[in-house]
């Protein structure tokens, strides 16, 4: 699930202070105290700690880290998946990838969906969160309702919307024609399919971002906006100069999750459109599935995986380094008091 | 005196919220009501109330074998994944939170880096590996990778929580003769019940909604989970829209029921990092 909200405190974050707990003490005696038994106990503490970490480490190494390495290896081969990967082709798969109109299209679609999410979906989520942060009738109901789509699997959502958006029988066009409007092409035309996809993404995910914003808003003391109001600030100015800056860390996390989620978008697209019509809604993950599992071009498909991985990694590290660093610094000063 | 004024002031707010509510509700309503119609009636009048109310679509789904098998498969895989990921994460988080050992921060960083690996990136090599291990068409082929990919978030949340338990508790336990394992098992885990509930809810939801991995691992329809089943049903009854809606609606009920029960834990899990910066 894409809730890697604490990912950002990974590498580059300040190393956490040692806990200084009794078990920790076993392994952290000052140099002067080193006796034979202390060294033995320290070794025992180390062994115990490693025993606790080991099972998770094995599973993680075998099924998370190893696959990435395997992808890196197979991406350098031409391989149909049968027998050992034999035909070493160097970076050919990658050069082919970046000459492929389809793959360049995938990148463009990802970029468009990310831009739309940041420019439309997140502001909507934020506005609704601000409205729901007031004491208003039906607040609990709205909150429950808006978040409900997030609970559905993307597969279920996609099936539901493929019926709603179907060209003639679908709900959407029935409503449009019953209001005397022209039916819309939704998923069946290259020009409209990305917008329709974005509509479905918004339906499913705006509530998730709204909940995150609401949690952030609840961490902002009411006195601050009240004080600003007393000083004569209007609603918009209070939001612009008090609420939004204090909500900064939450917004930046939500942007992060939104981008990472869009990079790996698969289920929705695969079921709704299969990437079509004529590749107009294809994403990197759909291409990867198509080449890898449908056409058995494992090497080429691995190259797509590797590029996806590099894009995510560069984005995540860059974002952490340049955008989230401020939050980590601020955490101990301005925001520290009311976390 | 103040009430009508207040009502007037909040009117725009209510209008906006109401529009959003309609946007969210209409697809749900379309699904639920549509399931009570014949497909002919559905395409003639997609959103009106059913007349007559047809229950056949729903009863067909509920009395069909595949639906219950998929439900059982989803449930088994979700529970097994959750048990595995939470137990392994709790152990690891315990070591990361309360031991000072060489290489601790490096190892912990390794786990947190795992958060940046999208599932979609690893799925092809995972498939190759699972095939080599003989785990295709085997529930373990879904359970183990799901647990592995759930580890980073779970370890991070639990570590934060374990750290927040005061060291006096640990000193008292040590004085009373507790070993590290005894403290972990008899003191820490019981105290961490709220955090364990939160990460369990996250793991169950992630497993329940997973589509990509089961799609790749399971060829055998007897092993399909609900998302696979819904997609397959969609392909099979393409023209019978009302029947598909009934399947979608019923397969959604467990998730929504779970949401109603576990909402608090879910939300606290999702916002655990976002608010603690």
Coordinates of C-alpha atoms in Angstrom, one line a residue:
Chain A
X1 CA 0.0 0.0 0.0
X2 CA 1.2 3.4 -0.7
X3 CA 1.3 4.8 2.7
X4 CA 5.0 5.2 3.0
X5 CA 4.7 8.3 5.0
X6 CA 7.7 7.7 7.1
X7 CA 9.8 6.7 4.2
X8 CA 11.1 10.2 4.2
X9 CA 12.9 9.7 7.5
X10 CA 15.0 7.0 6.0
X11 CA 18.5 7.7 4.7
X12 CA 19.6 11.2 5.1
X13 CA 17.6 11.7 8.2
X14 CA 19.4 12.3 11.4
X15 CA 20.3 9.1 13.0
X16 CA 18.0 8.5 15.9
X17 CA 19.7 8.8 19.3
X18 CA 20.5 5.5 20.9
X19 CA 17.7 4.6 23.2
X20 CA 19.9 4.0 26.2
X21 CA 17.6 1.2 27.5
X22 CA 18.7 -1.7 29.8
X23 CA 19.2 -4.0 26.8
X24 CA 21.1 -1.3 25.0
X25 CA 23.3 -0.9 28.1
X26 CA 24.5 -4.5 27.7
X27 CA 26.2 -3.5 24.5
X28 CA 27.1 0.1 25.3
X29 CA 29.4 0.1 28.4
X30 CA 32.0 2.8 28.6
X31 CA 35.5 1.7 27.6
X32 CA 36.8 1.7 31.2
X33 CA 34.4 -0.9 32.3
X34 CA 35.4 -3.6 29.9
X35 CA 35.8 -6.8 31.7
X36 CA 35.5 -10.3 30.2
X37 CA 32.0 -10.7 31.3
X38 CA 30.9 -7.4 29.9
X39 CA 32.3 -8.3 26.5
X40 CA 30.5 -11.6 26.7
X41 CA 27.3 -10.0 27.6
X42 CA 27.7 -7.4 24.9
X43 CA 28.1 -10.2 22.3
X44 CA 25.1 -11.9 23.7
X45 CA 23.1 -8.7 23.3
X46 CA 24.2 -8.4 19.7
X47 CA 23.3 -12.0 19.0
X48 CA 19.8 -11.5 20.6
X49 CA 19.2 -8.4 18.5
X50 CA 20.2 -10.0 15.3
X51 CA 18.1 -13.0 16.0
X52 CA 15.1 -10.7 16.4
X53 CA 15.9 -8.9 13.1
X54 CA 16.9 -12.0 11.1
X55 CA 13.5 -13.4 10.0
X56 CA 12.3 -10.0 8.7
X57 CA 15.7 -9.5 7.0
X58 CA 15.6 -12.8 5.2
X59 CA 12.1 -12.3 3.9
X60 CA 12.9 -8.7 2.9
X61 CA 16.2 -9.6 1.2
X62 CA 14.8 -12.5 -0.7
X63 CA 11.5 -11.0 -1.9
X64 CA 12.1 -7.2 -2.0
X65 CA 15.8 -6.6 -2.6
X66 CA 16.7 -9.7 -4.7
X67 CA 13.9 -9.0 -7.3
X68 CA 15.3 -5.6 -7.9
X69 CA 18.8 -7.1 -8.5
X70 CA 17.3 -9.9 -10.7
X71 CA 15.5 -7.2 -12.8
X72 CA 18.8 -5.4 -13.2
X73 CA 20.5 -8.6 -14.4
X74 CA 17.8 -9.7 -16.8
X75 CA 17.3 -6.3 -18.3
X76 CA 20.8 -6.7 -19.8
X77 CA 19.7 -9.9 -21.7
X78 CA 17.4 -10.9 -24.4
X79 CA 15.3 -13.6 -22.7
X80 CA 12.0 -15.1 -23.3
X81 CA 11.8 -16.5 -19.8
X82 CA 12.6 -20.1 -20.7
X83 CA 15.8 -21.6 -19.5
X84 CA 18.6 -19.4 -18.1
X85 CA 18.9 -15.9 -19.5
X86 CA 21.6 -16.5 -22.1
X87 CA 21.8 -13.7 -24.7
X88 CA 23.7 -10.8 -23.2
X89 CA 22.8 -7.6 -25.1
X90 CA 24.2 -4.9 -22.8
X91 CA 22.1 -1.8 -22.8
X92 CA 20.2 -2.6 -26.0
X93 CA 16.9 -3.0 -24.2
X94 CA 17.3 0.4 -22.7
X95 CA 18.2 2.1 -26.0
X96 CA 15.2 0.3 -27.6
X97 CA 13.0 1.6 -24.8
X98 CA 13.9 5.2 -25.2
X99 CA 13.4 5.0 -29.0
X100 CA 10.0 3.5 -28.5
X101 CA 7.1 5.8 -29.1
X102 CA 4.9 3.7 -26.8
X103 CA 7.3 4.0 -23.9
X104 CA 7.8 7.7 -24.4
X105 CA 4.0 7.9 -24.4
X106 CA 3.9 6.1 -21.1
X107 CA 6.2 8.7 -19.6
X108 CA 4.0 11.5 -21.0
X109 CA 0.8 9.9 -19.6
X110 CA 2.5 9.5 -16.2
X111 CA 3.5 13.2 -16.3
X112 CA 0.0 14.4 -17.3
X113 CA -1.6 12.3 -14.5
X114 CA 0.8 13.6 -11.9
X115 CA 0.3 17.2 -13.0
X116 CA -3.5 16.8 -12.9
X117 CA -3.3 15.2 -9.5
X118 CA -1.2 18.0 -8.1
X119 CA -3.1 20.8 -9.7
X120 CA -6.6 19.5 -9.3
X121 CA -7.1 16.5 -7.0
X122 CA -4.9 17.7 -4.1
X123 CA -6.4 21.2 -4.0
X124 CA -9.9 19.7 -4.0
X125 CA -8.9 17.3 -1.1
X126 CA -7.4 20.2 0.8
X127 CA -10.4 22.5 0.4
X128 CA -12.8 19.7 1.6
X129 CA -10.5 19.0 4.5
X130 CA -10.6 22.7 5.5
X131 CA -14.4 22.7 5.2
X132 CA -14.7 19.6 7.3
X133 CA -12.3 20.9 9.9
X134 CA -15.0 23.3 11.0
X135 CA -17.7 22.3 13.3
X136 CA -20.4 21.6 10.8
X137 CA -23.5 19.4 10.8
X138 CA -23.0 16.0 9.2
X139 CA -19.2 16.3 9.5
X140 CA -18.7 12.6 10.6
X141 CA -21.0 11.4 7.8
X142 CA -19.1 13.3 5.1
X143 CA -15.8 12.1 6.4
X144 CA -16.9 8.5 6.4
X145 CA -18.4 8.8 2.9
X146 CA -15.5 10.5 1.2
X147 CA -13.1 8.0 2.5
X148 CA -15.2 5.0 1.6
X149 CA -14.0 4.7 -2.1
X150 CA -10.4 4.3 -0.8
X151 CA -11.5 1.0 0.8
X152 CA -12.5 -0.6 -2.5
X153 CA -9.9 -2.4 -4.5
X154 CA -8.7 -0.7 -7.7
X155 CA -10.0 -3.8 -9.5
X156 CA -13.6 -3.4 -8.1
X157 CA -13.4 0.4 -8.8
X158 CA -12.3 -0.2 -12.3
X159 CA -15.1 -2.7 -13.1
X160 CA -17.7 -0.4 -11.6
X161 CA -16.5 2.5 -13.7
X162 CA -16.1 0.6 -16.9
X163 CA -19.8 0.0 -16.7
X164 CA -20.6 3.6 -15.8
X165 CA -18.4 5.0 -18.6
X166 CA -19.3 2.5 -21.3
X167 CA -20.2 4.3 -24.5
X168 CA -23.9 3.7 -25.0
X169 CA -25.4 1.8 -22.0
X170 CA -23.3 3.5 -19.4
X171 CA -24.7 5.7 -16.6
X172 CA -22.6 8.7 -17.5
X173 CA -23.8 9.0 -21.1
X174 CA -27.4 8.2 -20.2
X175 CA -27.4 11.1 -17.7
X176 CA -25.8 13.4 -20.3
X177 CA -28.4 12.6 -23.0
X178 CA -31.3 12.8 -20.5
X179 CA -30.2 16.3 -19.8
X180 CA -30.1 17.1 -23.5
X181 CA -26.3 17.1 -23.7
X182 CA -24.1 15.3 -26.2
X183 CA -22.7 11.9 -25.0
X184 CA -19.0 12.0 -24.3
X185 CA -16.5 9.5 -25.5
X186 CA -14.9 8.8 -22.1
X187 CA -12.7 5.8 -22.5
X188 CA -13.1 5.1 -26.2
X189 CA -11.2 8.0 -27.7
X190 CA -7.5 8.8 -27.3
X191 CA -8.3 12.5 -26.6
X192 CA -10.5 11.9 -23.6
X193 CA -9.3 8.6 -22.1
X194 CA -6.7 10.2 -19.8
X195 CA -9.2 12.7 -18.4
X196 CA -11.6 9.9 -17.7
X197 CA -8.9 7.9 -16.0
X198 CA -8.1 10.9 -13.9
X199 CA -11.7 11.3 -12.9
X200 CA -11.8 7.7 -11.6
X201 CA -8.5 8.2 -9.8
X202 CA -9.9 11.3 -8.1
X203 CA -13.1 9.5 -7.1
X204 CA -11.0 6.8 -5.4
X205 CA -8.2 8.8 -3.8
X206 CA -9.3 12.3 -3.0
X207 CA -10.8 11.0 0.3
X208 CA -7.5 9.5 1.3
X209 CA -5.6 12.8 0.9
X210 CA -8.5 14.6 2.6
X211 CA -8.1 12.4 5.7
X212 CA -4.3 13.1 5.8
X213 CA -5.0 16.8 5.5
X214 CA -7.6 16.6 8.2
X215 CA -5.2 14.9 10.6
X216 CA -2.7 17.7 9.8
X217 CA -5.2 20.4 10.4
X218 CA -6.1 19.0 13.7
X219 CA -2.5 19.4 14.8
X220 CA -2.7 23.2 14.2
X221 CA -3.9 25.0 17.3
X222 CA -7.1 26.9 16.8
X223 CA -5.7 29.9 18.8
X224 CA -3.4 30.7 15.9
X225 CA -6.1 31.3 13.3
X226 CA -8.3 33.0 16.0
X227 CA -5.5 35.4 16.7
X228 CA -5.1 36.1 13.0
X229 CA -8.8 36.8 12.7
X230 CA -8.7 39.2 15.7
X231 CA -5.8 41.0 13.9
X232 CA -8.3 41.5 11.1
X233 CA -7.3 38.8 8.6
X234 CA -10.1 37.5 6.4
X235 CA -10.8 33.8 5.8
X236 CA -8.5 33.6 2.8
X237 CA -5.6 35.4 4.4
X238 CA -5.9 33.2 7.5
X239 CA -5.7 30.1 5.2
X240 CA -2.9 31.6 3.1
X241 CA -0.7 32.9 5.8
X242 CA -1.4 30.7 8.8
X243 CA -3.0 27.4 8.0
X244 CA -1.2 26.5 4.7
X245 CA 2.4 27.2 6.0
X246 CA 1.7 25.1 9.1
X247 CA 0.2 22.4 7.0
X248 CA 3.3 22.4 4.8
X249 CA 4.7 19.0 6.0
X250 CA 1.4 17.3 5.5
X251 CA 1.0 18.7 2.0
X252 CA 4.5 17.6 1.0
X253 CA 3.9 14.1 2.2
X254 CA 0.6 13.9 0.3
X255 CA 2.4 15.1 -2.9
X256 CA 5.0 12.5 -2.4
X257 CA 2.5 9.7 -2.0
X258 CA 0.5 10.9 -5.0
X259 CA 3.5 11.0 -7.3
X260 CA 4.8 7.6 -6.2
X261 CA 1.4 6.1 -6.5
X262 CA 0.9 7.4 -10.1
X263 CA 4.3 6.1 -11.2
X264 CA 3.2 2.6 -10.5
X265 CA -0.4 2.8 -11.6
X266 CA -1.5 -0.5 -13.0
X267 CA -4.8 -2.2 -11.7
X268 CA -7.1 0.7 -12.7
X269 CA -5.7 1.1 -16.1
X270 CA -5.4 -2.5 -16.9
X271 CA -9.0 -3.3 -16.2
X272 CA -10.6 0.0 -17.5
X273 CA -8.7 0.4 -20.8
X274 CA -5.9 -2.1 -21.0
X275 CA -3.8 0.9 -22.0
X276 CA -5.9 1.7 -25.0
X277 CA -7.3 3.0 -27.3
X278 CA -4.1 2.8 -29.3
X279 CA -1.8 3.1 -26.2
X280 CA -3.4 6.5 -25.3
X281 CA -3.8 5.5 -21.6
X282 CA -0.9 3.2 -21.2
X283 CA 1.4 3.5 -18.2
X284 CA 4.8 2.1 -17.6
X285 CA 3.5 -0.7 -15.4
X286 CA 1.0 -1.7 -18.1
X287 CA 3.7 -1.8 -20.8
X288 CA 5.8 -3.8 -18.4
X289 CA 3.0 -6.3 -17.9
X290 CA 2.2 -6.4 -21.6
X291 CA 5.8 -7.2 -22.7
X292 CA 6.7 -9.4 -19.8
X293 CA 3.7 -11.5 -19.2
X294 CA 1.8 -11.4 -22.5
X295 CA 4.7 -11.4 -25.0
X296 CA 7.4 -13.1 -22.9
X297 CA 10.0 -10.4 -23.6
X298 CA 11.4 -10.7 -20.1
X299 CA 14.6 -8.8 -20.8
X300 CA 12.8 -5.8 -22.4
X301 CA 10.2 -5.8 -19.8
X302 CA 12.8 -5.9 -17.0
X303 CA 14.3 -2.8 -18.5
X304 CA 11.0 -1.1 -18.0
X305 CA 11.0 -2.2 -14.4
X306 CA 14.5 -0.9 -13.9
X307 CA 13.5 2.5 -15.4
X308 CA 10.4 2.6 -13.2
X309 CA 12.6 1.8 -10.2
X310 CA 15.2 4.5 -11.1
X311 CA 12.5 7.1 -11.6
X312 CA 10.9 6.3 -8.2
X313 CA 14.3 6.2 -6.5
X314 CA 15.6 9.5 -8.0
X315 CA 12.3 11.2 -7.2
X316 CA 12.2 9.8 -3.6
X317 CA 15.8 10.6 -2.8
X318 CA 15.6 14.0 -4.5
X319 CA 12.3 14.9 -2.8
X320 CA 13.6 13.8 0.5
X321 CA 16.9 15.7 0.1
X322 CA 15.4 19.0 -1.2
X323 CA 11.8 19.2 -0.1
X324 CA 11.3 17.2 3.0
X325 CA 14.6 18.1 4.7
X326 CA 13.0 21.3 5.8
X327 CA 10.4 19.4 7.7
X328 CA 12.9 17.3 9.5
X329 CA 14.8 20.4 10.6
X330 CA 11.6 22.2 11.5
X331 CA 10.4 19.2 13.5
X332 CA 12.7 20.0 16.4
X333 CA 12.0 23.7 16.4
X334 CA 8.8 25.4 15.2
X335 CA 6.6 22.3 14.9
X336 CA 8.1 20.4 17.9
X337 CA 5.7 21.8 20.4
X338 CA 2.5 20.6 19.0
X339 CA 3.3 17.5 17.2
Chain B
X1 CA -31.4 34.6 16.6
X2 CA -27.9 33.2 16.0
X3 CA -29.1 30.0 14.6
X4 CA -30.6 31.2 11.3
X5 CA -27.6 33.5 10.7
X6 CA -25.2 30.7 11.3
X7 CA -27.2 28.5 8.9
X8 CA -26.9 31.2 6.3
X9 CA -23.2 31.5 6.7
X10 CA -22.6 27.8 6.4
X11 CA -24.9 27.4 3.4
X12 CA -22.1 27.6 0.8
X13 CA -20.0 25.1 2.8
X14 CA -22.9 22.7 2.8
X15 CA -23.5 23.2 -0.9
X16 CA -19.9 22.3 -1.7
X17 CA -19.9 19.3 0.6
X18 CA -23.1 18.1 -0.9
X19 CA -21.8 18.3 -4.5
X20 CA -18.8 16.2 -3.4
X21 CA -21.1 13.7 -1.6
X22 CA -23.2 13.3 -4.7
X23 CA -20.1 12.7 -6.8
X24 CA -19.0 9.9 -4.4
X25 CA -22.4 8.5 -3.8
X26 CA -23.8 8.1 -7.4
X27 CA -21.5 5.3 -8.4
X28 CA -22.3 3.4 -5.2
X29 CA -26.0 4.0 -5.7
X30 CA -25.8 3.0 -9.3
X31 CA -24.2 -0.3 -8.3
X32 CA -26.5 -1.1 -5.5
X33 CA -29.7 -0.2 -7.3
X34 CA -28.5 -1.6 -10.6
X35 CA -28.0 -5.0 -9.0
X36 CA -31.8 -5.0 -8.3
X37 CA -32.7 -4.5 -11.9
X38 CA -32.7 -6.6 -15.0
X39 CA -30.0 -5.5 -17.5
X40 CA -32.7 -4.3 -19.9
X41 CA -34.2 -2.1 -17.2
X42 CA -30.8 -0.9 -16.2
X43 CA -29.8 0.4 -19.6
X44 CA -33.3 2.0 -20.1
X45 CA -33.1 3.9 -16.8
X46 CA -29.7 3.6 -15.1
X47 CA -30.3 5.6 -11.9
X48 CA -34.0 5.4 -11.2
X49 CA -35.4 3.1 -8.6
X50 CA -35.8 -0.5 -9.7
X51 CA -39.4 -1.5 -10.7
X52 CA -39.9 -4.2 -10.2
X53 CA -37.2 -5.0 -7.7
X54 CA -35.3 -8.1 -8.9
X55 CA -33.3 -10.0 -6.4
X56 CA -32.1 -12.7 -8.7
X57 CA -28.7 -11.1 -9.5
X58 CA -27.8 -10.9 -5.8
X59 CA -29.1 -14.3 -4.9
X60 CA -27.3 -15.9 -7.9
X61 CA -24.0 -14.5 -6.6
X62 CA -24.6 -15.5 -3.0
X63 CA -25.6 -19.0 -3.9
X64 CA -22.7 -19.5 -6.4
X65 CA -19.7 -21.5 -5.4
X66 CA -17.0 -19.3 -6.9
X67 CA -18.0 -16.3 -4.9
X68 CA -17.6 -18.0 -1.5
X69 CA -14.4 -19.7 -2.6
X70 CA -12.9 -16.3 -3.6
X71 CA -14.1 -14.8 -0.3
X72 CA -12.4 -17.6 1.6
X73 CA -9.2 -17.3 -0.4
X74 CA -9.1 -13.5 0.1
X75 CA -9.7 -14.0 3.8
X76 CA -7.1 -16.7 4.3
X77 CA -4.5 -14.8 2.3
X78 CA -5.2 -11.6 4.2
X79 CA -5.0 -13.2 7.6
X80 CA -1.9 -15.2 6.9
X81 CA -0.1 -12.1 5.4
X82 CA -1.1 -10.0 8.4
X83 CA 0.0 -12.6 10.9
X84 CA 3.4 -13.0 9.2
X85 CA 4.1 -9.4 8.6
X86 CA 3.1 -8.2 12.0
X87 CA 5.0 -10.9 13.9
X88 CA 8.2 -10.5 11.9
X89 CA 7.9 -6.7 12.1
X90 CA 7.3 -6.6 15.8
X91 CA 10.4 -8.7 16.4
X92 CA 12.6 -6.5 14.1
X93 CA 11.1 -3.3 15.5
X94 CA 11.8 -4.5 19.0
X95 CA 15.5 -4.9 18.2
X96 CA 15.6 -1.6 16.4
X97 CA 13.9 0.3 19.2
X98 CA 15.5 -1.1 22.3
X99 CA 18.9 -2.6 21.4
X100 CA 22.0 -0.6 20.6
X101 CA 23.9 -2.8 18.3
X102 CA 26.5 -2.2 15.6
X103 CA 24.9 -1.8 12.2
X104 CA 21.5 -1.0 13.6
X105 CA 21.0 2.3 11.7
X106 CA 22.3 0.9 8.5
X107 CA 19.9 -2.1 8.7
X108 CA 17.0 0.1 9.6
X109 CA 17.7 2.4 6.7
X110 CA 17.7 -0.6 4.4
X111 CA 14.2 -1.4 5.5
X112 CA 13.0 2.2 5.1
X113 CA 14.5 2.3 1.6
X114 CA 12.1 -0.6 0.9
X115 CA 9.2 1.9 1.1
X116 CA 10.4 3.5 -2.1
X117 CA 10.3 0.3 -4.1
X118 CA 6.9 0.2 -5.8
X119 CA 5.4 -3.2 -6.0
X120 CA 4.9 -2.9 -9.7
X121 CA 8.7 -2.6 -10.2
X122 CA 9.4 -6.0 -8.6
X123 CA 6.6 -8.0 -9.9
X124 CA 8.3 -9.4 -13.0
X125 CA 11.5 -10.6 -11.2
X126 CA 9.3 -11.8 -8.4
X127 CA 7.4 -13.9 -10.8
X128 CA 10.7 -15.4 -12.1
X129 CA 11.8 -16.1 -8.5
X130 CA 8.5 -17.6 -7.4
X131 CA 8.5 -19.8 -10.4
X132 CA 12.0 -21.0 -9.5
X133 CA 10.8 -21.7 -5.9
X134 CA 7.8 -23.6 -7.3
X135 CA 5.4 -21.1 -5.6
X136 CA 3.2 -20.3 -8.5
X137 CA -0.4 -21.4 -8.1
X138 CA 0.3 -21.6 -4.3
X139 CA -1.2 -19.2 -1.8
X140 CA 2.3 -18.8 -0.3
X141 CA 3.4 -17.2 -3.6
X142 CA 1.1 -14.3 -2.7
X143 CA 1.4 -14.3 1.1
X144 CA 5.2 -14.2 1.3
X145 CA 5.8 -11.3 -1.1
X146 CA 2.9 -9.3 0.4
X147 CA 4.4 -9.7 3.8
X148 CA 7.8 -8.8 2.6
X149 CA 6.6 -5.6 1.0
X150 CA 4.5 -4.8 4.1
X151 CA 7.6 -5.0 6.3
X152 CA 9.0 -1.5 5.9
X153 CA 5.9 0.5 6.9
X154 CA 5.0 -1.9 9.7
X155 CA 8.6 -1.9 11.2
X156 CA 8.7 1.9 11.1
X157 CA 5.3 2.4 12.8
X158 CA 6.0 -0.3 15.5
X159 CA 9.5 1.0 16.2
X160 CA 8.1 4.5 16.8
X161 CA 5.6 3.0 19.2
X162 CA 8.0 0.7 21.0
X163 CA 10.3 3.7 21.6
X164 CA 7.6 5.6 23.3
X165 CA 7.3 3.0 26.0
X166 CA 9.2 4.4 29.0
X167 CA 12.5 2.6 29.9
X168 CA 11.3 2.3 33.6
X169 CA 9.0 -0.4 32.4
X170 CA 11.9 -2.3 30.9
X171 CA 14.0 -1.7 34.0
X172 CA 11.3 -3.0 36.2
X173 CA 10.9 -6.1 34.1
X174 CA 14.6 -6.7 34.0
X175 CA 14.9 -6.4 37.8
X176 CA 12.0 -8.9 38.0
X177 CA 14.2 -11.3 36.0
X178 CA 12.7 -10.9 32.6
X179 CA 14.9 -11.9 29.7
X180 CA 14.8 -9.9 26.5
X181 CA 12.4 -12.3 25.0
X182 CA 10.2 -12.4 28.1
X183 CA 10.0 -8.6 28.1
X184 CA 9.1 -8.6 24.5
X185 CA 6.5 -11.3 24.8
X186 CA 4.9 -10.6 28.1
X187 CA 5.3 -6.8 28.5
X188 CA 5.9 -5.0 25.2
X189 CA 3.4 -6.8 22.9
X190 CA 0.5 -6.5 25.3
X191 CA 1.3 -2.8 25.8
X192 CA 1.5 -2.3 22.1
X193 CA -1.9 -3.6 21.3
X194 CA -3.3 -0.4 19.8
X195 CA -0.3 -0.1 17.5
X196 CA -0.5 -3.7 16.6
X197 CA -4.2 -3.3 15.7
X198 CA -3.4 -0.3 13.5
X199 CA -0.7 -2.1 11.5
X200 CA -2.8 -5.2 11.2
X201 CA -5.7 -3.2 9.7
X202 CA -3.3 -1.6 7.2
X203 CA -1.9 -5.1 6.3
X204 CA -5.4 -6.6 5.9
X205 CA -6.6 -3.8 3.6
X206 CA -3.5 -4.0 1.5
X207 CA -3.8 -7.7 1.1
X208 CA -7.5 -7.7 0.5
X209 CA -7.3 -5.2 -2.3
X210 CA -4.2 -6.6 -4.0
X211 CA -4.8 -7.4 -7.6
X212 CA -1.5 -7.4 -9.5
X213 CA 0.3 -10.2 -7.6
X214 CA -2.6 -12.7 -7.5
X215 CA -3.2 -12.0 -11.2
X216 CA 0.3 -13.0 -11.9
X217 CA 0.7 -15.9 -9.5
X218 CA -2.7 -17.7 -9.7
X219 CA -3.7 -19.4 -12.9
X220 CA -6.0 -21.9 -11.1
X221 CA -9.5 -20.3 -10.7
X222 CA -9.8 -22.2 -7.4
X223 CA -7.2 -20.0 -5.9
X224 CA -8.6 -16.7 -7.1
X225 CA -9.2 -13.8 -4.7
X226 CA -12.2 -11.5 -4.9
X227 CA -10.6 -8.7 -7.0
X228 CA -9.5 -11.4 -9.5
X229 CA -13.0 -12.9 -9.4
X230 CA -14.7 -9.6 -10.0
X231 CA -12.5 -8.9 -13.0
X232 CA -13.0 -12.3 -14.4
X233 CA -16.8 -12.1 -13.9
X234 CA -16.8 -8.8 -15.7
X235 CA -15.1 -10.4 -18.7
X236 CA -17.4 -13.4 -18.7
X237 CA -20.8 -11.6 -18.4
X238 CA -19.8 -8.6 -20.4
X239 CA -23.4 -7.9 -21.6
X240 CA -25.2 -8.7 -18.4
X241 CA -24.5 -5.4 -16.6
X242 CA -26.9 -5.8 -13.7
X243 CA -25.4 -9.2 -12.8
X244 CA -21.9 -7.7 -12.8
X245 CA -23.0 -4.9 -10.6
X246 CA -24.5 -7.4 -8.1
X247 CA -21.1 -9.2 -8.0
X248 CA -19.3 -5.9 -7.5
X249 CA -21.6 -4.8 -4.7
X250 CA -21.4 -8.0 -2.8
X251 CA -17.7 -8.3 -3.1
X252 CA -17.4 -4.7 -1.7
X253 CA -19.5 -5.5 1.4
X254 CA -16.7 -7.2 3.4
X255 CA -14.3 -4.3 2.8
X256 CA -16.9 -1.7 3.7
X257 CA -18.0 -3.6 6.8
X258 CA -14.4 -3.9 7.9
X259 CA -14.0 -0.2 7.3
X260 CA -17.0 0.6 9.5
X261 CA -15.5 -1.5 12.3
X262 CA -11.8 -0.6 12.0
X263 CA -12.1 3.0 10.7
X264 CA -10.3 4.5 13.7
X265 CA -7.2 2.2 13.4
X266 CA -7.1 2.7 9.7
X267 CA -7.0 6.4 9.9
X268 CA -4.5 6.5 12.7
X269 CA -2.3 4.2 10.7
X270 CA -2.5 6.3 7.6
X271 CA -1.8 9.5 9.4
X272 CA 0.9 8.1 11.7
X273 CA 3.7 9.5 9.7
X274 CA 2.0 12.5 8.1
X275 CA 1.4 14.2 11.4
X276 CA 4.5 13.1 13.3
X277 CA 6.7 14.5 10.5

